[in-house]
Short mmCIF file of C-alpha atoms and ligand atoms in Angstrom, two decimals:
data_model
loop_
_atom_site.label_atom_id
_atom_site.label_comp_id
_atom_site.label_asym_id
_atom_site.label_seq_id
_atom_site.Cartn_x
_atom_site.Cartn_y
_atom_site.Cartn_z
CA MET A 37 -2.02 4.63 34.31
CA ASN A 38 -5.37 3.62 32.93
CA ILE A 39 -6.27 4.02 29.28
CA PRO A 40 -7.90 7.47 29.43
CA GLU A 41 -4.86 8.72 31.36
CA LEU A 42 -2.50 7.19 28.82
CA LEU A 43 -4.47 8.80 25.99
CA ALA A 44 -4.34 12.18 27.68
CA ALA A 45 -0.60 11.87 28.28
CA ALA A 46 0.00 10.75 24.69
CA ARG A 47 -2.05 13.65 23.36
CA GLY A 48 0.02 15.91 25.56
CA GLY A 49 3.12 14.74 23.71
CA SER A 50 4.40 11.88 25.84
CA LEU A 51 6.11 9.43 23.50
CA ARG A 52 6.27 6.97 26.36
CA ALA A 53 2.51 6.98 26.71
CA THR A 54 2.15 6.63 22.94
CA GLY A 55 4.50 3.66 22.99
CA ARG A 56 2.54 2.10 25.81
CA LEU A 57 -0.74 2.51 23.91
CA LEU A 58 0.77 0.94 20.81
CA SER A 59 1.94 -2.01 22.90
CA LEU A 60 -1.56 -2.40 24.31
CA VAL A 61 -3.19 -2.58 20.88
CA GLU A 62 -0.63 -5.14 19.79
CA ASP A 63 -1.75 -7.30 22.61
CA THR A 64 -4.71 -8.49 24.58
CA ARG A 65 -6.01 -5.04 25.56
CA ARG A 66 -6.61 -3.98 21.96
CA GLU A 67 -10.40 -3.75 22.20
CA GLU A 68 -10.20 -1.75 25.39
CA VAL A 69 -8.00 0.88 23.75
CA LEU A 70 -9.92 0.96 20.47
CA THR A 71 -13.26 1.58 22.13
CA ALA A 72 -11.76 4.62 23.88
CA LEU A 73 -10.86 6.25 20.56
CA ASP A 74 -13.01 8.54 18.47
CA PRO A 75 -12.97 7.78 14.76
CA ALA A 76 -10.30 9.81 13.00
CA VAL A 77 -8.93 9.78 9.50
CA ILE A 78 -5.24 9.49 8.74
CA ARG A 79 -3.27 8.92 5.58
CA VAL A 80 -1.40 5.65 5.42
CA VAL A 81 1.31 4.98 2.87
CA GLY A 82 2.52 1.40 2.60
CA LEU A 83 5.98 0.45 1.39
CA THR A 84 6.66 -3.11 0.51
CA GLY A 85 9.08 -5.03 -1.67
CA PRO A 86 11.73 -7.73 -1.56
CA PRO A 87 14.23 -7.87 1.31
CA GLY A 88 16.98 -5.28 0.93
CA ALA A 89 15.29 -3.33 -1.86
CA GLY A 90 15.75 -0.09 0.06
CA LYS A 91 12.38 0.27 1.75
CA SER A 92 13.78 1.64 5.01
CA THR A 93 16.08 4.03 3.17
CA THR A 94 13.08 5.24 1.18
CA VAL A 95 11.00 5.59 4.34
CA ALA A 96 13.75 7.64 5.99
CA ALA A 97 13.94 9.90 2.92
CA LEU A 98 10.16 10.32 2.89
CA VAL A 99 10.11 11.18 6.58
CA GLY A 100 12.59 13.96 5.84
CA ALA A 101 10.49 15.25 2.96
CA TYR A 102 7.26 15.25 4.96
CA ARG A 103 8.90 16.89 7.95
CA GLU A 104 9.97 19.70 5.66
CA LYS A 105 6.30 20.16 4.85
CA GLY A 106 5.59 20.33 8.58
CA LEU A 107 3.68 17.05 8.84
CA ARG A 108 3.81 14.84 11.93
CA VAL A 109 4.89 11.44 10.74
CA ALA A 110 4.75 7.97 12.23
CA VAL A 111 6.63 4.97 10.89
CA LEU A 112 5.50 1.44 11.54
CA ALA A 113 8.15 -1.08 10.58
CA VAL A 114 6.58 -4.48 10.45
CA ASP A 115 8.82 -7.44 10.89
CA PRO A 116 6.65 -10.38 10.04
CA SER A 117 9.42 -12.93 10.24
CA SER A 118 10.72 -12.43 13.71
CA PRO A 119 9.11 -11.89 17.09
CA TYR A 120 12.22 -10.01 18.18
CA SER A 121 13.77 -6.93 16.68
CA GLY A 122 16.72 -8.36 14.84
CA GLY A 123 19.48 -7.01 12.66
CA ALA A 124 17.23 -5.48 10.04
CA LEU A 125 15.64 -3.18 12.56
CA LEU A 126 19.01 -2.31 14.00
CA GLY A 127 19.99 -1.18 10.50
CA ASP A 128 16.77 0.79 10.30
CA ARG A 129 17.60 2.54 13.50
CA ILE A 130 20.80 3.80 11.94
CA ARG A 131 18.96 4.93 8.82
CA MET A 132 16.36 6.66 10.96
CA ALA A 133 18.96 8.21 13.27
CA ALA A 134 18.43 11.68 11.84
CA HIS A 135 14.80 11.54 12.93
CA THR A 136 15.02 9.91 16.33
CA THR A 137 15.36 13.14 18.25
CA ASP A 138 12.50 14.82 16.38
CA PRO A 139 9.42 14.87 18.66
CA ASP A 140 7.13 14.94 15.62
CA VAL A 141 8.45 11.66 14.28
CA LEU A 142 7.45 8.38 15.84
CA ILE A 143 9.24 5.21 14.80
CA ARG A 144 7.88 1.94 15.97
CA SER A 145 8.59 -1.64 15.05
CA LEU A 146 5.68 -3.99 15.23
CA ALA A 147 6.72 -7.54 15.76
CA THR A 148 3.74 -9.67 14.91
CA ARG A 149 3.67 -12.30 17.55
CA GLY A 150 1.32 -14.56 15.72
CA HIS A 151 -1.54 -14.28 18.15
CA LEU A 152 -4.47 -11.89 17.98
CA GLY A 153 -4.33 -12.03 14.22
CA GLY A 154 -0.77 -10.84 13.69
CA LEU A 155 -0.03 -8.08 11.24
CA ALA A 156 -3.46 -7.85 9.67
CA ALA A 157 -5.08 -6.92 12.94
CA ALA A 158 -2.22 -5.10 14.68
CA VAL A 159 -1.52 -2.51 11.98
CA PRO A 160 -5.05 -1.09 11.61
CA ALA A 161 -5.28 -0.85 15.39
CA ALA A 162 -1.94 0.99 15.64
CA VAL A 163 -3.03 3.28 12.80
CA ARG A 164 -6.20 4.18 14.68
CA VAL A 165 -4.21 5.10 17.77
CA LEU A 166 -1.89 7.30 15.69
CA ALA A 167 -4.84 9.00 13.97
CA HIS A 168 -6.28 9.81 17.37
CA LEU A 169 -2.95 11.32 18.42
CA SER A 170 -3.01 13.77 15.50
CA TYR A 171 -0.29 12.32 13.36
CA ASP A 172 -0.78 13.42 9.77
CA LEU A 173 0.69 10.44 8.05
CA VAL A 174 1.75 6.87 8.77
CA LEU A 175 4.37 5.09 6.71
CA VAL A 176 4.13 1.33 7.03
CA GLU A 177 7.10 -0.75 5.92
CA THR A 178 6.74 -4.46 5.43
CA VAL A 179 8.79 -7.04 3.57
CA GLY A 180 6.91 -8.27 0.54
CA VAL A 181 7.04 -11.95 1.20
CA GLY A 182 3.84 -13.90 1.30
CA GLN A 183 0.76 -12.60 3.00
CA SER A 184 1.95 -9.35 4.52
CA GLU A 185 1.80 -7.17 1.41
CA ILE A 186 -1.77 -8.23 0.74
CA GLU A 187 -2.68 -7.32 4.29
CA ILE A 188 -0.92 -3.99 3.96
CA ALA A 189 -2.94 -3.21 0.84
CA ALA A 190 -6.05 -3.29 2.97
CA VAL A 191 -4.78 -0.47 5.20
CA ALA A 192 -2.47 1.60 3.06
CA ASP A 193 -3.20 3.87 0.16
CA PRO A 194 -1.11 4.08 -1.86
CA VAL A 195 0.91 0.90 -1.61
CA VAL A 196 4.37 1.67 -2.95
CA VAL A 197 6.28 -1.38 -4.14
CA VAL A 198 10.04 -0.88 -4.00
CA LEU A 199 12.10 -2.96 -6.41
CA THR A 200 15.70 -2.84 -7.59
CA PRO A 201 17.26 -3.04 -11.03
CA GLY A 202 18.17 -6.48 -12.15
CA ALA A 203 17.48 -9.01 -14.78
CA GLY A 204 14.14 -10.67 -14.23
CA ASP A 205 13.18 -8.58 -11.21
CA ALA A 206 10.01 -7.35 -12.87
CA VAL A 207 8.98 -10.87 -13.68
CA GLN A 208 9.86 -12.06 -10.18
CA ALA A 209 7.79 -9.29 -8.66
CA ALA A 210 4.88 -10.12 -10.92
CA LYS A 211 5.13 -13.77 -9.94
CA ALA A 212 5.28 -12.94 -6.26
CA GLY A 213 2.02 -11.02 -6.59
CA LEU A 214 3.70 -7.76 -5.64
CA LEU A 215 2.55 -5.92 -8.74
CA GLU A 216 -1.07 -6.65 -8.00
CA VAL A 217 -0.98 -4.65 -4.78
CA ALA A 218 1.11 -1.80 -6.22
CA ASP A 219 -0.48 1.61 -6.66
CA LEU A 220 2.97 3.00 -7.37
CA LEU A 221 6.18 1.26 -8.35
CA VAL A 222 9.61 2.47 -7.45
CA VAL A 223 12.79 1.15 -9.01
CA ASN A 224 15.26 2.05 -6.29
CA LYS A 225 19.04 1.94 -6.52
CA ALA A 226 18.76 3.73 -9.85
CA ASP A 227 22.45 4.51 -9.44
CA ARG A 228 23.02 0.93 -10.44
CA GLU A 229 23.01 -0.40 -13.95
CA GLY A 230 19.83 -1.63 -15.52
CA ALA A 231 17.28 0.66 -13.85
CA ARG A 232 15.85 1.88 -17.14
CA GLN A 233 15.56 -1.63 -18.48
CA THR A 234 13.74 -2.69 -15.31
CA VAL A 235 11.33 0.22 -15.77
CA ARG A 236 10.68 -0.92 -19.34
CA ASP A 237 10.14 -4.51 -18.17
CA LEU A 238 7.73 -3.35 -15.49
CA HIS A 239 5.69 -1.31 -17.98
CA MET A 240 5.03 -4.59 -19.76
CA GLU A 241 3.59 -6.06 -16.57
CA THR A 242 1.56 -3.23 -15.05
CA ASP A 243 -0.28 0.03 -15.67
CA ALA A 244 0.74 1.51 -12.32
CA PRO A 245 2.99 4.60 -12.41
CA ILE A 246 6.69 3.71 -12.22
CA LEU A 247 9.36 5.98 -10.77
CA THR A 248 13.08 5.65 -10.40
CA LEU A 249 14.76 6.49 -7.14
CA THR A 250 18.18 6.61 -5.55
CA ALA A 251 16.92 6.68 -2.00
CA ALA A 252 20.42 6.60 -0.53
CA LYS A 253 21.15 9.96 -2.17
CA GLY A 254 17.65 11.40 -1.96
CA GLU A 255 17.38 11.51 -5.75
CA GLY A 256 13.81 11.11 -6.95
CA VAL A 257 12.30 11.68 -3.51
CA PRO A 258 10.38 14.89 -4.41
CA GLU A 259 8.91 13.08 -7.42
CA LEU A 260 7.86 10.18 -5.19
CA VAL A 261 6.21 12.59 -2.74
CA ASP A 262 4.37 14.21 -5.67
CA ALA A 263 3.22 10.83 -6.97
CA ILE A 264 1.91 9.91 -3.51
CA GLU A 265 0.08 13.25 -3.32
CA ALA A 266 -1.41 12.75 -6.77
CA HIS A 267 -2.62 9.34 -5.70
CA HIS A 268 -4.26 10.79 -2.59
CA ARG A 269 -5.92 13.54 -4.58
CA ALA A 270 -7.37 10.98 -6.94
CA ASP A 271 -9.05 9.08 -4.12
CA THR A 272 -12.73 8.35 -4.68
CA PRO A 273 -15.62 6.98 -2.61
CA ALA A 274 -15.37 3.81 -4.69
CA ARG A 275 -11.71 3.37 -3.75
CA ARG A 276 -12.42 4.07 -0.10
CA LYS A 277 -15.12 1.46 -0.24
CA ALA A 278 -12.79 -1.06 -1.88
CA ARG A 279 -10.25 -0.50 0.91
CA ALA A 280 -12.91 -0.87 3.57
CA HIS A 281 -14.00 -4.06 1.84
CA ALA A 282 -10.46 -5.45 1.87
CA GLN A 283 -9.96 -4.41 5.47
CA ILE A 284 -13.14 -6.05 6.70
CA LEU A 285 -12.33 -9.25 4.83
CA SER A 286 -8.77 -9.22 6.10
CA LEU A 287 -9.85 -8.78 9.71
CA ALA A 288 -12.62 -11.36 9.41
CA GLN A 289 -10.30 -13.90 7.80
CA THR A 290 -7.76 -13.32 10.54
CA ARG A 291 -10.38 -13.92 13.18
CA LEU A 292 -11.34 -17.19 11.52
CA ARG A 293 -7.78 -18.32 10.91
CA THR A 294 -6.84 -17.81 14.55
CA HIS A 295 -10.09 -19.09 16.03
CA PRO A 296 -9.52 -21.62 18.82
CA GLU A 297 -12.26 -23.89 17.44
CA LEU A 298 -10.58 -24.29 14.06
CA ASP A 299 -8.19 -26.96 15.27
CA ARG A 300 -10.91 -29.01 16.94
CA LEU A 301 -13.09 -28.78 13.83
CA ALA A 302 -10.20 -29.86 11.62
CA THR A 303 -9.72 -32.95 13.78
CA ALA A 304 -13.44 -33.68 13.59
CA VAL A 305 -13.39 -33.43 9.78
CA ALA A 306 -10.21 -35.53 9.53
CA GLU A 307 -11.78 -38.22 11.68
CA GLY A 308 -14.97 -38.17 9.65
CA HIS A 309 -17.27 -36.75 12.34
CA HIS A 310 -18.13 -33.70 10.23
CA ASP A 311 -17.85 -32.81 6.59
CA ALA A 312 -15.89 -29.65 5.79
CA TYR A 313 -19.05 -27.72 4.83
CA THR A 314 -20.63 -28.30 8.21
CA ALA A 315 -17.35 -27.46 9.92
CA ALA A 316 -17.09 -24.17 8.00
CA GLU A 317 -20.64 -23.31 9.00
CA LEU A 318 -19.88 -24.13 12.65
CA LEU A 319 -16.71 -22.05 12.58
CA LEU A 320 -18.62 -19.04 11.25
CA ARG A 321 -21.32 -19.51 13.87
CA THR A 322 -18.93 -19.84 16.81
CA SER A 323 -16.98 -16.82 15.54
CA SER A 324 -20.08 -14.68 15.54
CA GLY A 325 -20.79 -15.73 19.10
CA ARG A 326 -23.69 -18.02 18.21
CA PRO A 327 -22.36 -21.46 19.13
CA ASP A 328 -24.99 -24.14 18.92
N1 GTP B 250 23.30 1.74 -4.32
C1 GTP B 250 22.24 2.00 -3.59
N2 GTP B 250 22.06 1.35 -2.42
C2 GTP B 250 20.97 1.64 -1.71
C3 GTP B 250 20.01 2.60 -2.11
N3 GTP B 250 19.03 2.64 -1.20
C4 GTP B 250 19.34 1.74 -0.26
N4 GTP B 250 20.52 1.14 -0.54
C5 GTP B 250 21.22 0.13 0.27
O1 GTP B 250 20.53 -1.10 0.23
C6 GTP B 250 20.66 -1.77 1.48
C7 GTP B 250 19.29 -2.16 2.00
O2 GTP B 250 18.58 -0.97 2.29
P1 GTP B 250 17.34 -0.94 3.26
O3 GTP B 250 16.75 0.41 3.18
O4 GTP B 250 17.68 -1.48 4.59
O5 GTP B 250 16.41 -1.98 2.52
P2 GTP B 250 15.05 -2.66 3.06
O6 GTP B 250 14.25 -2.94 1.85
O7 GTP B 250 14.44 -1.81 4.11
O8 GTP B 250 15.60 -3.99 3.70
P3 GTP B 250 14.82 -5.02 4.66
O9 GTP B 250 13.95 -4.22 5.59
O10 GTP B 250 15.92 -5.75 5.37
O11 GTP B 250 14.03 -5.91 3.75
C8 GTP B 250 21.42 -0.86 2.40
O12 GTP B 250 22.76 -1.25 2.42
C9 GTP B 250 21.26 0.50 1.75
O13 GTP B 250 22.31 1.37 2.04
C10 GTP B 250 20.25 3.30 -3.34
O14 GTP B 250 19.49 4.15 -3.78
N5 GTP B 250 21.37 2.96 -4.03
MG1 MG B 251 13.86 -2.32 6.09
#
């Protein structure tokens, strides 16, 4: 099937065709697919946080809540660490089991293979495909380690940071830069001791709204849905512009970071043939298709 045929089949409800399209935008045929899409708007909610904080459990609970409202929901689970779907995603599959037979729920794991700009470039492309296919909402889960949560902040609004109770967790999260990207904070596993103290600690570190949640039991889920809605309602042109700004920068940086000339230029600088300023200028020029 060619791309227009795939798009037609996907719009007609074929999950297979949708899956195929998502694979294409993860890979070398991204541009081809993207140019075939009309611009469409879709809400993207990002969930990030330390490993094991309960992100997938929260996502599964949110899917349930949004399905009750009649929304078509897509889940993108990003596994930045591994090119293969490992144990974590197997666990997710169990947590998502209730939704896997629902035709209005799409669950997809994106393994960022490190080429074509990885996560930063693959997620916005996948989101555009899903918008075109009339999903109402995309939930993007990514582990908050390193770069990925910053990249997610460029696509998602709000970014929900999921933490767990525990001494020093607030401080750890602040140190890891997680609080900076948080529009909403969730202290999950509130059935454990110390949740209230963690909330108090977090209030010292951030002005973002903080909720408690016991995702495993669904407690606090309606409040989280409300907080996400409130955040959406409060969206402004200035915020949309800030997101666009972050997205452009993120995509441009990715292009530069993965540019084939970068390595050659680095060697030239290391060997004293160029200074770094000239090399940076050359990299920008070759990236914009104006090699000299
Ligand atoms: N006690 C308690 N355990 C929970 C709660 N929510 C999730 N868990 C458990 O925490 C573990 C990790 O949950 P996940 O939802 O897989 O966490 P995650 O953040 O998606 O994990 P990774 O994707 O591997 O980083 C699982 O064993 C869950 O059952 C909760 O509200 N209370
Ligand atoms: Mg998970």
